[in-house]
């Protein structure tokens, strides 16, 4: 049996448990929890064969405590209003946790993108964009979508282009969406940002000696056995970076099944193979089983990075991971999360762990608003200052560094360096804030600690404006 409690209700269950640990007035808590706007739209699509099909789509703006609102757009045949609303709420909390100054939003188009040609997807995306603009649900200061499950840079470029055509006199129309290609105002590092953020979060969690001791694991990533569900944007980059830091990816579950190899799987090669063949089945040197079996493999870190409600009442008893790193949004139901916490499993929660995407989207939006690439003003200046310093050390010591060392030590940061550095700082500080909050409230899990932080920050943003004294 999979989760029978609606997704938004599950989010609100966690919210209520955290809210009980705060002393905000009930009316303020209700305002934080409520979804402000949901727009359900339908529009006709002319298919390539001439047939007309009615497309259902949504945009939910959960919280306007900060503007614009922000959240991805997903293309999936499973989309509905409950899912979009729940995901918009998660975005509000996520942005607060990592200090990204947005309210939360989410969008969805109810289609399986694999069933449509590129031309049809472009028509759907442009019409969806047009309808959002018509109802004031899109704009750099209003609501800023980004990529999510089933969408990517291509869809974001179509959205930006449509918006720019409709609002051609705005100074920064391309700030209306993030996750765009770099050539269209995107920022370097955005594609892998969510996976990189997952990597930083897992690395921090594994660096906590006392927490690892409780799990019977050594500190650090070296040798930790990882299973990934969903080798898409989030799962692939997180797995690649974890493997690069010494972890061993022993299992990958995809739509068509699970591949398993105790000695480790080369995820870069597996990704190439999946792109060529459409799946992971028959990947060289691996055992193969069905898709659901992947979640139940014995491992140190389970990284669900596909969709919500993957670990639930029906399979929670068979989960054998010591750490669950929530790359996806809502992959563990509220009830399963409670059971796992009682069993001593460490869950690194989605509201924190996959916040790397929105963090770097925020950097992209700042770049678009400022109309200048990060690093353009300071890089050469930093290089010269560093070089002068090194030369001063050389003349004081009488020793020389050599051109290669000087080049390395004096290098100023380019856009990608600065983006990755800002992302690392965000993920590391947010983890320790959540961990400290957990220590202050004996016995709570990291999810509830993250919610407590989010609620407190959103409450302050209301009360500072005199809305709730
Ligand atoms: P994606 O479409 O790039 O990848 C999803 C992958 O999961 C695909 O490879 C798909 O084949 C696989 N998959 C689907 N159903 C599966 C199943 N039942 N078992 C195993 N694999 C399955 O999507 P994404 O952007 O990586 O998003 C994944 C999750 O991460 C979603 O929950 C999304 O909301 C969340 N997320 C994404 C971002 C982002 O920046 N892309 C940011 C934050 C959170």
XYZ file of C-alpha atoms and ligand atoms in Angstrom:
513
model
C 0.000 0.000 0.000
C 1.401 3.400 -0.859
C 0.645 6.552 1.105
C -3.084 7.138 1.461
C -2.702 10.520 3.130
C -2.679 13.422 0.645
C 0.800 14.870 0.098
C -0.102 18.382 1.310
C -1.581 16.911 4.480
C 1.665 15.024 5.079
C 3.639 18.252 4.715
C 1.235 19.884 7.169
C 1.646 17.035 9.665
C 5.371 17.772 9.826
C 4.590 21.489 10.007
C 2.233 20.936 12.971
C 4.798 18.869 14.871
C 7.371 21.620 14.410
C 4.889 24.438 15.119
C 4.164 22.874 18.511
C 7.796 23.558 19.418
C 7.430 27.289 18.692
C 5.424 29.940 20.551
C 3.922 31.834 17.605
C 0.217 32.770 17.757
C -2.108 30.171 16.144
C -3.324 32.702 13.537
C 0.206 33.379 12.359
C 0.967 29.645 12.121
C -2.221 29.164 10.096
C -1.171 31.982 7.730
C 2.267 30.409 7.233
C 0.734 26.988 6.533
C -2.034 28.064 4.149
C -1.506 28.052 0.395
C -2.238 31.588 -0.850
C -3.129 30.952 -4.523
C -3.684 27.948 -6.763
C -4.399 28.438 -10.463
C -5.711 25.422 -12.382
C -5.700 26.084 -16.099
C -6.620 24.105 -19.177
C -5.770 24.856 -22.778
C -5.982 23.070 -26.099
C -2.965 21.536 -27.807
C -2.932 20.753 -31.499
C -0.987 17.505 -31.789
C 1.346 16.923 -34.718
C -1.276 14.599 -36.242
C -3.891 17.389 -36.178
C -5.904 16.059 -33.196
C -6.838 18.483 -30.408
C -6.059 17.535 -26.809
C -6.967 19.434 -23.639
C -3.973 19.948 -21.344
C -4.368 20.444 -17.577
C -1.804 22.517 -15.725
C -1.337 24.279 -12.368
C 0.653 26.960 -10.639
C 0.471 27.207 -6.848
C 1.898 30.169 -4.934
C 2.038 28.971 -1.370
C 3.420 32.002 0.432
C 3.825 35.671 -0.453
C 5.744 36.583 2.702
C 8.654 37.308 0.352
C 8.380 38.190 -3.322
C 8.813 36.882 -5.920
C 7.605 33.366 -5.284
C 9.807 30.597 -6.636
C 9.532 26.930 -7.527
C 9.998 24.461 -10.358
C 7.635 23.365 -13.094
C 7.265 19.626 -13.544
C 5.901 17.646 -16.456
C 4.345 14.411 -15.239
C 1.172 12.464 -15.891
C 0.770 12.088 -12.098
C 0.366 15.838 -11.485
C -2.633 17.094 -9.538
C -3.574 20.032 -7.338
C -2.638 18.327 -4.080
C 0.855 17.521 -5.330
C 1.493 21.026 -6.676
C 0.241 22.642 -3.459
C 2.376 20.374 -1.264
C 5.461 21.034 -3.376
C 4.812 24.801 -3.265
C 4.649 24.613 0.543
C 7.934 22.686 0.647
C 9.452 25.491 -1.450
C 8.408 28.143 1.103
C 10.094 26.207 3.905
C 13.114 25.317 1.778
C 13.782 28.934 0.778
C 13.539 30.030 4.415
C 15.919 27.275 5.579
C 18.670 28.305 3.140
C 18.010 32.061 3.401
C 16.840 32.507 -0.168
C 14.477 35.507 -0.063
C 11.484 34.049 -1.908
C 8.032 32.735 -1.125
C 7.338 29.170 -2.281
C 5.571 28.151 -5.495
C 5.315 25.148 -7.818
C 3.919 24.432 -11.260
C 2.928 21.310 -13.119
C 1.672 20.249 -16.519
C -0.148 16.925 -16.528
C 1.639 15.171 -19.377
C 4.186 12.440 -19.808
C 6.795 14.357 -21.838
C 7.938 11.105 -23.479
C 4.579 10.927 -25.275
C 5.049 14.274 -27.053
C 7.361 15.489 -29.815
C 9.740 18.395 -29.181
C 7.485 20.650 -31.273
C 4.444 19.676 -29.184
C 6.361 20.243 -25.935
C 7.367 23.685 -27.193
C 3.735 24.562 -27.988
C 2.634 23.331 -24.533
C 5.380 25.269 -22.745
C 4.784 28.508 -24.614
C 1.000 28.343 -24.095
C 1.434 27.527 -20.384
C 3.731 30.562 -20.113
C 1.279 32.796 -21.951
C -1.577 31.746 -19.644
C 0.539 32.393 -16.528
C 1.458 35.870 -17.769
C -2.194 36.624 -18.541
C -3.132 35.922 -14.895
C -0.068 37.613 -13.382
C 1.457 34.318 -12.235
C 4.838 34.946 -13.878
C 7.459 37.686 -13.789
C 10.830 38.586 -12.219
C 9.135 40.264 -9.230
C 6.033 38.050 -9.197
C 6.692 34.344 -9.572
C 9.836 32.746 -11.017
C 9.669 29.083 -12.116
C 12.664 26.798 -12.636
C 13.247 23.252 -13.873
C 11.952 20.205 -12.038
C 10.999 16.602 -12.778
C 10.595 16.189 -16.551
C 11.738 19.719 -17.475
C 15.152 21.294 -18.013
C 17.045 24.179 -19.609
C 15.205 23.785 -22.930
C 11.774 24.358 -21.378
C 13.097 27.275 -19.304
C 14.499 28.913 -22.475
C 11.067 28.582 -24.165
C 9.402 30.136 -21.120
C 11.905 33.016 -20.972
C 11.575 33.688 -24.688
C 7.759 33.738 -24.523
C 7.777 36.045 -21.511
C 10.363 38.348 -23.129
C 8.218 38.583 -26.287
C 5.184 39.600 -24.194
C 7.119 41.990 -21.928
C 9.755 43.291 -24.322
C 10.137 46.687 -22.602
C 11.085 45.261 -19.190
C 14.761 45.689 -18.281
C 15.259 42.104 -17.132
C 12.582 39.886 -18.713
C 14.893 36.850 -18.638
C 14.830 36.962 -14.821
C 11.295 35.495 -15.102
C 12.636 31.912 -14.961
C 15.850 30.242 -13.823
C 17.666 27.126 -14.964
C 18.041 28.634 -18.438
C 20.952 27.766 -20.757
C 23.986 29.989 -20.075
C 23.570 31.525 -23.556
C 20.071 32.703 -22.528
C 20.978 34.286 -19.196
C 21.566 31.102 -17.209
C 24.310 30.811 -14.640
C 27.239 28.380 -14.778
C 26.783 25.574 -12.265
C 22.949 25.581 -12.218
C 22.508 22.254 -14.044
C 24.343 20.252 -11.382
C 23.462 22.586 -8.460
C 20.814 20.414 -6.797
C 22.996 17.307 -6.973
C 26.010 19.288 -5.761
C 23.937 20.632 -2.866
C 22.891 17.064 -2.015
C 26.565 16.113 -2.015
C 27.505 18.968 0.368
C 24.608 18.086 2.702
C 25.447 14.379 2.824
C 29.125 15.190 3.341
C 28.288 17.448 6.309
C 25.957 14.867 7.864
C 28.629 12.168 7.504
C 31.215 14.435 9.132
C 29.285 14.414 12.456
C 31.297 11.950 14.528
C 28.670 11.333 17.206
C 25.861 10.808 14.654
C 27.936 8.337 12.637
C 28.899 6.515 15.830
C 25.201 6.036 16.662
C 24.729 4.468 13.213
C 27.784 2.260 13.655
C 29.508 3.990 10.733
C 32.913 5.641 10.414
C 33.025 9.428 9.946
C 33.305 10.748 6.387
C 32.233 9.576 2.939
C 35.121 7.235 2.153
C 33.830 3.709 1.465
C 30.172 4.459 2.271
C 27.893 2.287 0.137
C 25.296 4.296 -1.756
C 22.090 3.317 -3.591
C 20.416 5.907 -5.834
C 16.823 5.899 -7.036
C 16.463 7.992 -10.208
C 19.565 8.761 -12.258
C 18.142 12.075 -13.513
C 19.448 15.563 -12.937
C 19.549 15.381 -9.128
C 20.464 11.708 -8.712
C 23.182 11.614 -11.344
C 25.171 14.637 -10.179
C 24.825 13.736 -6.491
C 25.978 10.155 -7.185
C 28.859 11.326 -9.382
C 30.143 13.737 -6.714
C 29.696 11.241 -3.862
C 31.672 8.652 -5.837
C 34.346 11.288 -6.533
C 34.700 11.807 -2.761
C 35.273 8.119 -2.057
C 31.751 6.720 -1.617
C 30.859 3.578 -3.594
C 27.631 3.579 -5.628
C 26.532 -0.062 -5.407
C 22.991 0.263 -6.764
C 20.960 2.435 -9.140
C 17.191 2.090 -9.490
C 15.612 3.504 -12.621
C 12.193 3.184 -14.278
C 13.073 -0.093 -16.017
C 14.771 -1.769 -13.045
C 17.668 -1.778 -10.610
C 21.321 -2.465 -11.366
C 23.536 -3.689 -8.542
C 27.278 -4.262 -8.247
C 28.899 -4.682 -4.819
C 32.282 -3.409 -6.080
C 30.704 -0.195 -7.347
C 29.078 1.144 -10.510
C 30.638 3.800 -12.735
C 27.675 6.218 -12.767
C 29.108 8.365 -15.568
C 29.253 5.306 -17.843
C 25.829 4.157 -16.633
C 24.385 7.585 -17.448
C 25.826 7.404 -20.984
C 24.432 3.878 -21.345
C 20.987 4.993 -20.110
C 20.936 7.869 -22.589
C 21.819 5.506 -25.442
C 19.475 2.629 -24.552
C 16.715 4.397 -22.605
C 17.294 2.333 -19.451
C 19.777 0.632 -17.149
C 18.936 -3.004 -17.945
C 21.870 -5.183 -19.085
C 24.508 -2.638 -17.982
C 27.804 -4.484 -18.023
C 28.883 -6.338 -14.886
C 25.697 -5.677 -12.887
C 22.996 -7.847 -11.411
C 19.500 -6.772 -12.400
C 16.216 -6.729 -10.471
C 12.969 -4.787 -10.573
C 12.755 -1.063 -9.946
C 11.166 -1.232 -6.468
C 13.841 -3.657 -5.189
C 16.479 -0.923 -5.395
C 15.084 0.899 -2.377
C 15.374 -2.240 -0.285
C 19.063 -2.917 -0.943
C 21.320 -3.017 2.115
C 23.465 0.106 2.036
C 24.799 2.971 4.150
C 23.170 5.800 2.196
C 19.933 5.527 0.231
C 19.408 8.491 -2.085
C 15.846 8.635 -3.434
C 16.012 11.186 -6.265
C 12.964 10.428 -8.408
C 9.518 11.250 -7.008
C 7.485 11.561 -3.811
C 5.902 8.745 -1.728
C 8.540 6.142 -2.585
C 9.117 4.938 0.991
C 5.783 4.357 2.684
C 3.817 2.076 5.051
C 4.047 -0.742 2.521
C 7.844 -0.980 2.223
C 9.262 0.872 5.235
C 9.897 -2.397 7.106
C 12.134 -3.607 4.291
C 14.314 -0.478 4.090
C 17.852 -1.431 5.170
C 19.709 1.878 4.728
C 21.278 3.650 7.715
C 21.038 7.094 6.163
C 18.314 8.334 3.799
C 19.303 11.394 1.812
C 16.152 12.936 0.334
C 17.238 14.205 -3.078
C 13.642 14.165 -4.326
C 10.818 16.137 -2.769
C 8.746 14.090 -0.332
C 10.203 10.628 -1.126
C 9.459 9.374 2.412
C 5.887 9.693 3.719
C 5.354 11.383 7.086
C 4.425 8.075 8.745
C 7.377 6.170 7.249
C 9.647 9.007 8.319
C 8.444 8.680 11.923
C 8.962 4.890 11.885
C 12.463 5.215 10.412
C 13.464 7.857 12.962
C 12.324 5.550 15.776
C 14.438 2.808 14.244
C 17.465 5.104 14.393
C 17.726 5.782 10.652
C 19.151 9.215 9.897
C 17.000 11.099 7.366
C 18.527 14.196 5.782
C 15.316 15.991 4.806
C 14.302 17.285 1.373
C 13.483 20.806 2.613
C 17.175 21.205 3.291
C 18.982 18.645 1.158
C 17.714 19.501 -2.315
C 17.804 23.269 -1.721
C 20.953 23.633 -3.859
C 18.783 24.088 -6.950
C 16.849 27.046 -5.610
C 20.005 28.508 -4.075
C 21.782 28.642 -7.422
C 18.546 29.738 -9.106
C 18.642 32.674 -6.731
C 22.186 33.433 -7.924
C 20.953 33.225 -11.529
C 18.103 35.626 -10.776
C 20.558 38.048 -9.137
C 22.773 37.821 -12.238
C 19.787 38.573 -14.481
C 18.604 41.474 -12.338
C 22.125 42.949 -12.270
C 22.712 42.134 -15.946
C 26.327 41.167 -15.269
C 28.206 37.875 -15.051
C 29.565 36.931 -11.604
C 33.325 37.491 -11.451
C 33.421 40.044 -14.271
C 34.210 42.987 -11.997
C 36.538 41.335 -9.482
C 38.409 38.450 -11.095
C 41.368 40.375 -12.583
C 41.595 42.627 -9.518
C 41.787 39.586 -7.206
C 44.407 37.994 -9.476
C 46.606 41.120 -9.350
C 46.217 41.544 -5.575
C 47.077 37.871 -4.946
C 50.042 38.046 -7.325
C 51.366 41.182 -5.553
C 51.083 39.393 -2.210
C 52.955 36.335 -3.467
C 55.677 38.521 -4.991
C 56.025 40.360 -1.657
C 56.458 36.977 0.111
C 59.076 35.988 -2.507
C 61.087 39.148 -1.989
C 60.897 38.842 1.823
C 61.916 35.170 1.880
C 64.228 35.196 -1.116
C 62.456 32.066 -2.395
C 60.376 31.724 -5.563
C 57.061 29.886 -5.968
C 57.357 29.115 -9.667
C 54.915 30.309 -12.328
C 52.579 27.294 -12.025
C 52.122 27.730 -8.257
C 51.651 31.486 -8.619
C 49.065 30.893 -11.331
C 47.166 28.488 -9.058
C 47.373 30.582 -5.870
C 46.650 33.893 -7.540
C 43.664 32.763 -9.626
C 40.581 34.954 -9.145
C 37.186 33.261 -9.018
C 35.208 32.921 -12.238
C 31.432 32.544 -12.323
C 31.323 28.810 -11.692
C 33.833 29.032 -8.805
C 31.784 31.772 -7.152
C 28.482 29.945 -7.654
C 29.856 26.699 -6.210
C 31.436 28.543 -3.315
C 28.154 30.333 -2.509
C 26.335 27.013 -2.735
C 28.790 25.269 -0.414
C 28.592 28.079 2.140
C 24.774 27.933 2.033
C 24.527 24.169 2.432
C 27.169 23.912 5.151
C 25.771 26.741 7.299
C 22.172 25.564 6.889
C 23.111 22.015 7.921
C 24.750 23.181 11.131
C 21.829 25.508 11.938
C 19.446 22.541 11.607
C 21.733 20.265 13.609
C 22.001 22.898 16.380
C 18.216 23.276 16.433
C 17.907 19.477 16.737
C 20.266 19.561 19.737
C 18.144 22.229 21.423
C 14.976 20.085 21.075
C 15.818 16.712 22.475
C 14.675 13.738 20.378
C 13.408 15.482 17.241
C 14.619 14.473 13.804
C 16.358 16.739 11.288
C 13.113 17.190 9.313
C 11.247 18.683 12.245
C 14.293 20.774 13.192
C 14.387 22.158 9.628
C 10.676 23.008 9.843
C 11.180 24.798 13.176
C 13.835 26.978 11.535
C 11.621 27.694 8.526
C 8.593 28.583 10.664
C 10.640 30.926 12.849
C 12.141 32.740 9.869
C 8.819 33.166 8.049
C 7.160 34.309 11.293
C 9.829 36.972 11.721
C 9.335 38.215 8.174
C 5.625 38.725 8.912
C 6.048 40.273 12.352
C 8.889 42.592 11.223
C 6.404 44.160 8.834
C 3.873 44.610 11.627
C 1.429 42.094 10.136
C 1.472 39.902 13.245
C 2.865 41.846 16.205
P 14.619 14.174 -13.724
O 13.423 14.094 -14.586
O 15.861 14.777 -14.274
O 15.037 12.720 -13.158
C 14.167 11.837 -12.526
C 14.706 10.426 -12.783
O 13.929 9.488 -12.021
C 14.614 10.004 -14.239
O 15.870 9.487 -14.645
C 13.506 8.938 -14.238
O 13.691 7.969 -15.257
C 13.666 8.351 -12.848
N 12.470 7.676 -12.347
C 11.174 7.995 -12.516
N 10.364 7.126 -11.880
C 11.187 6.225 -11.288
C 10.959 5.081 -10.481
N 9.728 4.702 -10.150
N 12.032 4.393 -10.032
C 13.295 4.778 -10.345
N 13.561 5.860 -11.117
C 12.521 6.577 -11.584
O 14.119 14.932 -12.401
P 14.987 15.754 -11.371
O 15.007 17.171 -11.799
O 16.261 15.040 -11.108
O 14.024 15.683 -10.085
C 13.990 14.539 -9.264
C 13.401 14.922 -7.921
O 14.190 15.972 -7.353
C 11.963 15.458 -7.946
O 11.314 15.093 -6.748
C 12.170 16.967 -7.961
O 11.046 17.666 -7.457
C 13.367 17.082 -7.038
N 14.119 18.322 -7.207
C 14.665 18.671 -8.396
C 15.393 19.852 -8.494
C 16.096 20.268 -9.767
O 16.829 21.277 -9.743
N 15.955 19.552 -10.867
C 15.520 20.708 -7.390
C 14.956 20.305 -6.163
C 14.259 19.108 -6.093
